[in-house]
Amino acid sequence: MATTKVVVVGAGVVGLTTALTLSKHKHLQITIVGKHMPGDYDIEYASPWAGANVLPVGKPGSNLQKFEEATWPELDRICRDIPEAGIHYQETIILGRTKDAGSAVGEWFSELVKEDAWFKNVIPNFRVLPKSSLPSDCDTGTSFTSVCINTAIYLPYLLGQCVKSGMTIERAILSHISEATLLHASGEPADIIINCTGLGALKLGGVLDTNLFPGRGQTVLVRNDPGVMLTISGTDDGDEEATYIMQRAFGGGTILGGCMQHHNWDSQPDPNLAQRIMQRSIDLCPTLVPKTGKVTELSIIGHGVGLRPMRNGGIRVEKEKIDETWVVHNYGHAGYGYQAGYGSACEAERLVNDILEEKAKL
Ligand code: FAD
């Protein structure tokens, strides 16, 4: 079979996962280009800032739910078989308060907090917690065994796998998606472009997707050990504030979050919000500070701010011909690029196969 030249634009978790998924087709010659690469920490690059864990939130029957369901077995496999990828299992507790229904965070977590959640037979060890064991202001509680991904290890791992499979990786800043046609490592025009530019697709010429907007997330990374991964459906500090705690694998520290601030582009940590995040975290998980029970016992590694690529209409996985070249879009993963990334990469792969079949008929 003749080789097909593919340029993947974007080296976040979605671009790297998509490139790796395509790499099993040996006739595809893949070049990845991006403004940011694993190792960078920048407000325009969401992936390193993620917790990251798997807490399914897709509505039953939605694309997101299908992508999440398809992604779990792959993350489970990597966690089990490839320790150097930086993923470990975490016992997880999800708490729900009826009063959070309808708030920004309550909506985001509405499927997650269900005691009859669709993923109860997908994610292992799902069980409903007895009411007597819940904090007094909580109405529901479940636990299961999820994973936490150390993004500082996992993103370089994905990049390394791409290099190992023969791809070329280059830095490039595109002002129009069609510029990717001229960026294939062979020097010849690309046959297919894969657009994995996340929030960047809002301003990228040829795409300019105004359905995209930022969902700002702020975190505090600490050395303290929570012993368990915990999330609750809301807070009493405002509609857009959240509390979640997860320990990253292999000395990655514990992420305390957070918030979901729509349309907020601020790249700097808000110190007052950081204080609220830490106080809520120790209230929810006193084992973080066993000696004093106070915020001052938290040993801070750093503060983080990332912009989730939110999209009205959900994740966009579509094919489109732009300036005579086929483009497969795969962006808009909001707060679920890790937990849905493999599923959406498989959908992008299906679209690439469609394009190749159409080309073969010509
Ligand atoms: P990005 O990581 O932003 O990558 C985009 C890529 O495109 C970059 O390489 C960039 O340089 C490139 N690019 C963009 N525009 C251009 C251009 N014009 N020219 C060249 N290159 C360009 N998800 C989970 O699944 N679980 C979690 O627990 C989780 N927690 C999160 C916590 C926080 C605080 C945040 C902020 C996010 C969290 N997420 C989580 C969401 C997850 O991080 C995102 O969904 C994911 O990182 C999106 O990946 P991406 O590859 O689409 O985008």
XYZ file of C-alpha atoms and ligand atoms in Angstrom:
415
model
C 0.000 0.000 0.000
C 1.318 3.494 -0.883
C 2.269 5.668 2.072
C -0.097 8.402 3.231
C 1.457 11.543 4.693
C -0.293 12.725 7.855
C 0.404 15.881 9.874
C -1.020 15.974 13.403
C -1.268 19.553 14.704
C -1.067 19.645 18.507
C 1.050 17.734 21.017
C -1.277 17.713 24.010
C -2.761 14.489 25.342
C -5.270 14.451 22.458
C -2.748 14.989 19.629
C -0.269 12.451 21.040
C -2.968 9.842 21.746
C -4.432 10.300 18.268
C -1.015 10.045 16.599
C -0.224 6.899 18.575
C -3.582 5.345 17.704
C -2.927 6.019 14.004
C 0.616 4.643 14.217
C -0.565 1.031 14.062
C -1.359 1.665 10.369
C 2.138 1.221 9.016
C 1.345 2.917 5.699
C 0.743 6.236 7.525
C 3.837 8.453 7.728
C 3.144 10.806 10.623
C 4.627 14.176 11.557
C 3.467 15.908 14.757
C 3.768 19.709 14.928
C 2.853 21.950 17.828
C 3.516 25.255 19.487
C 3.871 23.468 22.844
C 5.391 20.088 23.672
C 5.564 17.834 26.749
C 7.836 19.570 29.251
C 6.286 23.014 28.633
C 4.012 24.680 31.180
C 1.985 27.414 29.474
C -1.522 28.790 29.800
C -2.122 27.898 26.103
C -1.310 24.225 26.814
C -3.977 22.502 28.952
C -2.587 18.983 29.218
C 0.184 19.322 31.836
C -2.144 21.120 34.286
C -4.699 18.301 34.514
C -4.990 16.263 37.718
C -5.420 13.897 35.961
C -7.880 11.184 36.827
C -10.859 9.259 35.437
C -14.195 10.404 36.854
C -16.802 9.689 34.137
C -19.255 12.533 33.506
C -20.770 11.817 30.049
C -24.554 11.533 29.748
C -25.687 8.014 28.746
C -25.864 7.745 24.942
C -23.719 10.861 24.351
C -20.466 10.799 22.364
C -18.627 11.720 25.529
C -20.020 8.718 27.371
C -19.000 6.439 24.488
C -15.507 7.943 24.422
C -15.132 7.548 28.193
C -16.294 3.945 28.079
C -13.851 3.182 25.257
C -10.959 4.903 27.034
C -11.133 3.111 30.395
C -9.839 -0.318 29.207
C -6.831 1.332 27.543
C -5.876 3.381 30.633
C -6.470 0.269 32.757
C -4.140 -1.707 30.471
C -1.406 0.936 30.571
C -1.749 1.238 34.367
C -1.471 -2.527 34.821
C 1.228 -3.329 32.263
C 3.363 -0.198 31.771
C 4.328 1.322 35.149
C 6.783 3.740 33.534
C 3.821 5.528 31.894
C 3.093 7.198 35.253
C -0.434 5.942 36.015
C -1.541 4.273 39.267
C -4.783 2.992 40.735
C -6.489 5.084 43.390
C -9.345 4.200 45.703
C -11.923 6.887 44.934
C -14.806 8.392 46.904
C -17.482 10.543 45.268
C -19.806 12.562 47.512
C -23.006 14.271 46.354
C -25.120 17.044 47.839
C -28.658 17.438 46.435
C -28.379 21.205 46.829
C -25.616 21.362 44.158
C -27.984 20.243 41.358
C -28.091 22.974 38.680
C -24.860 24.755 39.712
C -21.956 24.832 37.197
C -20.026 22.146 39.082
C -23.206 20.224 40.039
C -24.112 19.982 36.336
C -20.593 18.855 35.400
C -20.738 16.074 38.036
C -24.417 15.120 37.650
C -23.706 11.655 36.189
C -20.652 11.081 38.354
C -22.526 11.342 41.673
C -25.331 8.917 40.734
C -25.598 5.831 42.914
C -26.817 4.002 39.808
C -24.077 5.445 37.553
C -23.767 4.035 33.997
C -20.104 3.189 34.643
C -20.824 0.988 37.652
C -19.990 -2.097 35.581
C -17.074 -0.476 33.729
C -14.857 0.965 36.476
C -13.951 -1.724 39.032
C -15.186 -2.130 42.599
C -18.116 0.287 42.283
C -20.241 0.364 45.416
C -22.729 2.645 47.143
C -21.539 3.905 50.518
C -23.831 3.545 53.549
C -25.571 6.826 54.429
C -24.243 6.528 57.977
C -20.664 6.837 56.680
C -21.277 10.101 54.745
C -20.476 13.627 55.982
C -23.627 15.208 57.458
C -24.204 17.582 54.487
C -23.953 14.813 51.844
C -26.885 12.854 50.392
C -25.071 10.334 48.200
C -21.738 8.535 48.254
C -20.070 5.973 46.013
C -16.616 4.473 45.791
C -14.681 2.671 43.057
C -11.107 2.048 41.910
C -10.034 4.656 39.373
C -6.639 5.837 38.150
C -4.594 8.970 38.634
C -2.215 9.978 35.867
C 1.012 11.857 36.579
C 0.941 14.170 33.547
C 4.636 15.056 33.992
C 5.455 11.400 33.251
C 2.567 10.384 30.992
C 2.929 13.125 28.335
C 6.683 12.416 27.783
C 5.797 8.696 27.762
C 3.259 9.263 24.939
C 5.766 11.406 23.042
C 8.430 8.697 23.450
C 6.041 6.079 22.051
C 5.401 8.323 19.031
C 9.155 8.722 18.441
C 9.651 4.951 18.862
C 7.063 4.258 16.197
C 8.983 6.396 13.695
C 7.165 9.726 13.773
C 8.861 13.084 13.333
C 8.117 15.773 15.928
C 8.623 19.490 15.184
C 7.803 22.840 16.775
C 5.625 25.099 14.644
C 3.108 27.878 15.182
C 0.318 27.870 12.615
C -1.895 30.826 11.833
C -4.027 28.768 9.403
C -4.710 25.007 9.543
C -3.789 24.630 5.843
C -0.181 25.611 6.637
C 0.136 22.068 8.025
C 0.072 20.770 4.450
C 3.620 22.088 4.000
C 4.976 20.804 7.334
C 5.305 17.083 6.636
C 8.831 15.819 7.415
C 9.137 14.293 3.914
C 9.022 17.768 2.371
C 6.055 16.634 0.293
C 2.493 17.938 0.807
C 0.466 16.207 3.532
C -2.471 14.059 2.400
C -4.391 14.382 5.690
C -4.197 16.907 8.535
C -5.375 16.012 12.053
C -6.402 19.081 14.036
C -5.810 18.536 17.785
C -5.255 22.155 18.778
C -7.593 22.229 21.797
C -8.626 25.758 22.718
C -6.249 26.986 19.985
C -8.908 26.056 17.404
C -10.828 29.164 18.506
C -8.250 31.414 16.839
C -6.747 29.108 14.203
C -7.444 30.331 10.651
C -9.588 27.934 8.615
C -11.232 26.658 11.827
C -12.111 29.703 14.018
C -14.545 27.638 16.087
C -16.455 30.159 18.206
C -18.180 27.337 20.122
C -14.930 27.041 22.101
C -14.360 28.908 25.351
C -12.041 28.438 28.368
C -13.080 26.661 31.584
C -10.419 27.946 33.947
C -9.102 25.507 36.532
C -6.824 26.416 39.429
C -4.945 23.870 41.547
C -2.448 23.611 44.397
C 0.162 20.835 44.242
C 1.249 19.625 47.700
C 3.488 16.910 49.160
C 0.867 15.674 51.681
C -0.668 12.221 51.310
C -4.502 12.052 51.264
C -4.656 8.229 51.260
C -7.665 8.288 48.924
C -8.974 10.192 45.860
C -11.972 12.348 46.803
C -14.480 14.613 45.047
C -17.697 16.335 46.087
C -20.459 17.769 43.866
C -20.061 21.386 44.975
C -18.974 23.867 47.614
C -20.527 26.686 49.641
C -18.026 29.156 48.128
C -19.848 29.813 44.843
C -21.262 28.104 41.795
C -17.953 27.717 39.958
C -15.820 26.362 42.798
C -15.046 22.672 43.217
C -13.178 20.408 45.612
C -11.178 17.431 44.402
C -8.104 15.700 45.763
C -5.906 13.209 43.926
C -2.421 11.877 44.460
C -0.312 11.567 41.321
C 1.712 8.402 40.762
C 5.391 8.027 41.667
C 6.106 11.080 43.810
C 4.092 13.453 41.613
C 2.498 15.111 44.649
C -1.172 15.613 45.454
C -3.353 17.886 43.342
C -5.897 19.953 45.284
C -8.564 21.556 43.111
C -10.274 23.550 42.038
C -12.774 25.490 40.032
C -14.574 25.585 36.680
C -14.670 29.264 35.665
C -16.270 29.649 32.257
C -14.924 32.368 29.904
C -12.130 33.291 32.358
C -8.711 33.586 30.620
C -6.673 34.662 33.686
C -3.336 32.808 33.665
C -2.273 33.807 37.191
C -3.249 31.882 40.358
C -5.710 33.804 42.537
C -4.228 33.610 46.087
C -7.640 33.915 47.784
C -9.012 31.061 45.694
C -5.877 29.012 46.517
C -6.561 29.555 50.219
C -10.195 28.408 49.797
C -9.095 25.327 47.820
C -6.660 24.310 50.571
C -9.157 24.919 53.395
C -11.898 22.944 51.619
C -9.457 20.120 50.886
C -8.451 19.649 54.513
C -12.088 19.944 55.629
C -13.028 17.147 53.215
C -9.890 15.083 53.838
C -8.430 15.693 57.314
C -5.862 12.917 56.753
C -3.956 15.440 54.590
C -2.922 17.287 57.763
C -2.848 14.690 60.547
C -0.671 16.629 62.996
C -2.410 20.008 63.288
C -5.541 19.847 61.134
C -4.501 23.226 59.676
C -3.731 24.582 56.180
C -0.239 25.542 57.376
C 0.611 21.820 57.529
C 0.205 21.582 53.747
C 3.637 21.491 52.102
C 3.148 23.405 48.842
C 5.091 22.409 45.711
C 3.384 24.948 43.447
C 0.214 26.579 42.172
C -1.278 25.837 38.755
C -3.755 27.387 36.324
C -4.990 25.681 33.173
C -7.733 26.426 30.659
C -9.982 23.484 29.794
C -10.992 23.590 26.103
C -14.786 23.777 26.653
C -17.038 23.561 23.606
C -20.749 24.183 23.107
C -21.905 20.988 21.399
C -19.175 18.852 22.994
C -16.009 17.306 21.582
C -15.679 17.859 17.820
C -14.514 14.782 15.912
C -15.363 15.490 12.269
C -13.802 15.442 8.833
C -13.824 18.478 6.597
C -12.067 19.422 3.368
C -10.217 22.725 3.782
C -8.306 24.214 0.810
C -8.441 20.839 -1.021
C -6.904 18.845 1.872
C -8.836 16.561 4.229
C -8.743 17.698 7.849
C -9.900 15.470 10.711
C -10.788 17.612 13.729
C -10.393 16.208 17.242
C -10.651 18.977 19.841
C -12.851 20.494 22.548
C -12.227 17.911 25.306
C -13.098 20.288 28.189
C -12.290 18.522 31.505
C -11.970 15.040 30.014
C -9.056 14.900 27.568
C -7.425 12.058 29.505
C -10.521 10.069 30.439
C -12.061 10.357 26.938
C -8.928 10.852 24.804
C -8.436 7.306 23.596
C -12.121 6.921 22.616
C -12.106 10.113 20.559
C -8.755 9.105 18.977
C -10.407 5.866 17.771
C -13.227 7.918 16.243
C -10.647 10.126 14.480
C -8.950 6.942 13.243
C -12.297 5.771 11.794
C -12.614 9.070 9.897
C -9.062 8.726 8.526
C -10.002 5.238 7.271
C -13.140 6.712 5.611
C -11.027 9.311 3.826
C -8.548 6.675 2.626
C -11.399 4.499 1.315
C -12.893 7.487 -0.534
C -9.476 8.348 -2.012
C -8.990 4.738 -3.108
C -12.227 4.893 -5.112
C -11.048 7.957 -7.108
P -3.793 21.002 24.770
O -3.166 20.200 25.833
O -4.085 22.427 25.080
O -2.856 20.897 23.509
C -3.083 21.670 22.363
C -1.892 21.504 21.439
O -2.154 22.229 20.245
C -0.595 22.090 22.023
O 0.521 21.337 21.597
C -0.577 23.474 21.399
O 0.716 24.055 21.350
C -1.090 23.142 20.012
N -1.589 24.302 19.282
C -2.700 25.025 19.534
N -2.829 26.013 18.637
C -1.761 25.902 17.801
C -1.310 26.616 16.658
N -1.985 27.674 16.185
N -0.166 26.224 16.054
C 0.539 25.159 16.521
N 0.151 24.440 17.588
C -0.971 24.812 18.214
N -9.003 15.828 31.967
C -9.193 14.558 32.409
O -9.504 13.660 31.617
N -9.076 14.254 33.740
C -8.760 15.196 34.675
O -8.644 14.896 35.860
C -8.561 16.531 34.229
N -8.258 17.514 35.122
C -8.023 18.779 34.665
C -7.672 19.766 35.598
C -7.367 21.057 35.164
C -6.974 22.089 36.171
C -7.415 21.349 33.780
C -7.062 22.719 33.285
C -7.792 20.379 32.868
C -8.118 19.097 33.293
N -8.493 18.096 32.399
C -8.697 16.809 32.843
C -8.749 18.400 30.988
C -7.567 18.066 30.083
O -6.405 18.648 30.591
C -7.877 18.609 28.671
O -9.096 18.101 28.201
C -6.771 18.170 27.701
O -5.508 18.551 28.201
C -6.972 18.770 26.319
O -5.907 18.298 25.537
P -5.623 18.835 24.079
O -4.503 18.016 23.567
O -6.890 18.902 23.317
O -5.195 20.364 24.290
